[in-house]
Amino acid sequence: MKFNKDAAALERRREKLRRVMLGSAEKRGLLGSSVVYLLLIVISFIFLYPVLYMISRSLMSRNDLLDSSAMWIPSSITLHNYESAILTMDYWMSLLKNLYLAAVPTLAQVFVCSMVGYGFARYNFPFKKAWMGILILAFLLPSQTTALPNYLVFQNLRMIDGTIKPFLITAVLGQGFKSTLCILIFYNFHRQVPQSLIEAAEIDGAGHLKAYFRIAIPLAGAAIVVVTLFSFVWYWNETYLVRNYLGYGATRATGLTTLMLELNAFEDSYANAYTTWASSVTSSDRINDAIRMAGTVLAIAPLMILYFVLQKQFVESVDKAGITGE
Amino acid sequence: MSKKAKKNPHDKRRLTRRTLREWGFGYLFILPWIVGVCIFFLYAMVQSLRFSFSRVELSNGVILHPLENGLFENFVKVFTTDVNFPTTLANFGVGLVLQLPVILAFSLIIALLLNSKIRCRSLFRMIFFLPVIIATGPVMSRLTAQGVSSVPMVSQNALLGILSDLPEFIYTPINNLFSSLIMILWNSGIQILIFLAGLQKVPRTLYEAAKIDGASGWESFWKITLPTVRPLILLNAIYTVVTLATGGANEIIELIYNATYTATQGYSYAMAMSWIYTLVVSVILVIVFLLFREKSDKHVRYEQKRSAVKAAAGR
């Protein structure tokens, strides 16, 4: 009798354990959950590995770099590498220049692309399909074929002088960095706004322009946030076209620069800076991986900070831009 | 609307004026872009084509001379005299074809994981999206130089040992794929979000109904999930090709840039290179489009054709 009761209790316990581990029809079991979490955590680690490596390396002293036992944790944290990298990149000045070079064209780009996207979404006009075709072609084809002729256009206008002019002109004419994608995002967004809303305003006596500024723009708030954030990131990160517009062999001494360009030229700048300081430093101050990594961290730090502050806006952008179609 | 207009000539005139106003405002809104695209895209395309089919002389501006050794001299030169370009291009093409399925499958799996009921979803999303913000050419090349671009725990040597018998133009891209796996996965941030947004639009009741009817998770994946995200696969595939071809650590872009300012190569040579590159990218895009487009399109077109034939026969 007692044996039977025990067996029944055991059976019940086993059944409960099975349900918790493997789950039931309504709920996923512990086992399934832990597999999902394990996968997510492992992949997260793989994703963050280069960033973690970069940060840990940049804090290492020269001795730690050579010591294989200090693979991950520096034996003593040093900020010396950052000091060198800041001097090498002329960091604070370059940061200011980069902010200016990214923010001003971004504003122009957002304004113009919103207008063009609205024009395509709201109106019908002859050859609209042909223009849309060109728009999509411009999005798909790599910009290397057009980069050189564009450079020559600006050179003929004497505008390749290390200033913001080429960036601003292309942005105002809807040809900035990834402008085409921005136009497509706005096009998608404005198309989802009920046409009747705009038409109602126009019947009420609002002109076409007023309908755009008073109704379409306020409704497109989410798209404006998305395009502004991404345009800023694109302007910040682009190197090929930036080099083109600033001029071949442009340096920060002669005009604007970006942190990515400074990172590209890091070794040369360091060598130059090194000969300038040579009287005061010892030969052990030759460039090493820790200094390089400190420079890399510094170059991406502004965007990292922006991302951590506005991560919600970034991550929800895809939903809000309506790229996936409704 | 047009039918009505035909009935009443007075209405027609008014409508026409209104339509003209519509056209005018439409063009007004896109005017800046039209000016821009004509100068910086259409004119630039024509110019670069002309460059690639002539000899460029730089003296107080650009002077174009006709080619002496055949129209395709520059293109022939790219393939015959250049050591790096053909191999780099082949590696790029094969690499792209290998990376594309990896990125698509990976981002779909991550999106599926994120779409299941989990805590800290936004934290994970944030981590997977981070590379979109920081993965730039200079940063990626720094990290690759440090050797942190591959998954550290995986021993690749055994697998690569087996593959080393393959011809070089296949082996090198596979080797690249493994040695920079993290950098490749870093390109999947946007794709994950696009898939996730699509998955979240699938009503949960659909899965519940399927479960009641006795469908396993595996079956509902193939019968419900995949058909819903199918259009997004095409979108993501094209997006992936475009981003890989235009940005990041792309050696061909660097080659073209350097050729432009090298005395022995020059403008026309660089433009010939970039047109070859554009052609390769376009071919890949067309293939991707044909592969991933929705098959129902074919059906619809067939139906349209059939009804058109019927109509013609009836007449």
CSV table of C-alpha atoms in Angstrom, one decimal, chain B residues 108 112 199 202-203 206-211 213-231 294:
chain,number,residue,atom,x,y,z
B,108,LEU,CA,16.7,35.0,-39.4
B,112,LEU,CA,13.5,33.9,-34.3
B,199,LEU,CA,7.9,38.1,-37.4
B,202,VAL,CA,2.4,37.3,-37.5
B,203,PRO,CA,-0.6,36.9,-35.3
B,206,LEU,CA,-2.2,31.6,-36.2
B,207,TYR,CA,0.4,29.5,-34.3
B,208,GLU,CA,-2.1,28.5,-31.7
B,209,ALA,CA,-4.6,27.4,-34.3
B,210,ALA,CA,-1.9,25.4,-36.0
B,211,LYS,CA,-0.9,23.8,-32.7
B,213,ASP,CA,-4.6,21.2,-35.4
B,214,GLY,CA,-1.5,19.1,-34.4
B,215,ALA,CA,1.2,21.0,-36.2
B,216,SER,CA,4.7,20.7,-34.7
B,217,GLY,CA,6.9,23.7,-34.2
B,218,TRP,CA,9.0,22.6,-37.1
B,219,GLU,CA,5.9,22.4,-39.4
B,220,SER,CA,4.6,25.8,-38.3
B,221,PHE,CA,8.0,27.3,-39.1
B,222,TRP,CA,7.9,26.1,-42.6
B,223,LYS,CA,4.2,26.6,-43.2
B,224,ILE,CA,3.6,29.9,-41.3
B,225,THR,CA,6.8,31.7,-40.4
B,226,LEU,CA,8.8,31.3,-43.6
B,227,PRO,CA,6.0,32.3,-46.0
B,228,THR,CA,5.4,35.5,-44.0
B,229,VAL,CA,9.0,36.6,-43.9
B,230,ARG,CA,9.6,35.6,-47.5
B,231,PRO,CA,9.3,39.1,-49.0
B,294,GLU,CA,8.2,35.5,-54.8
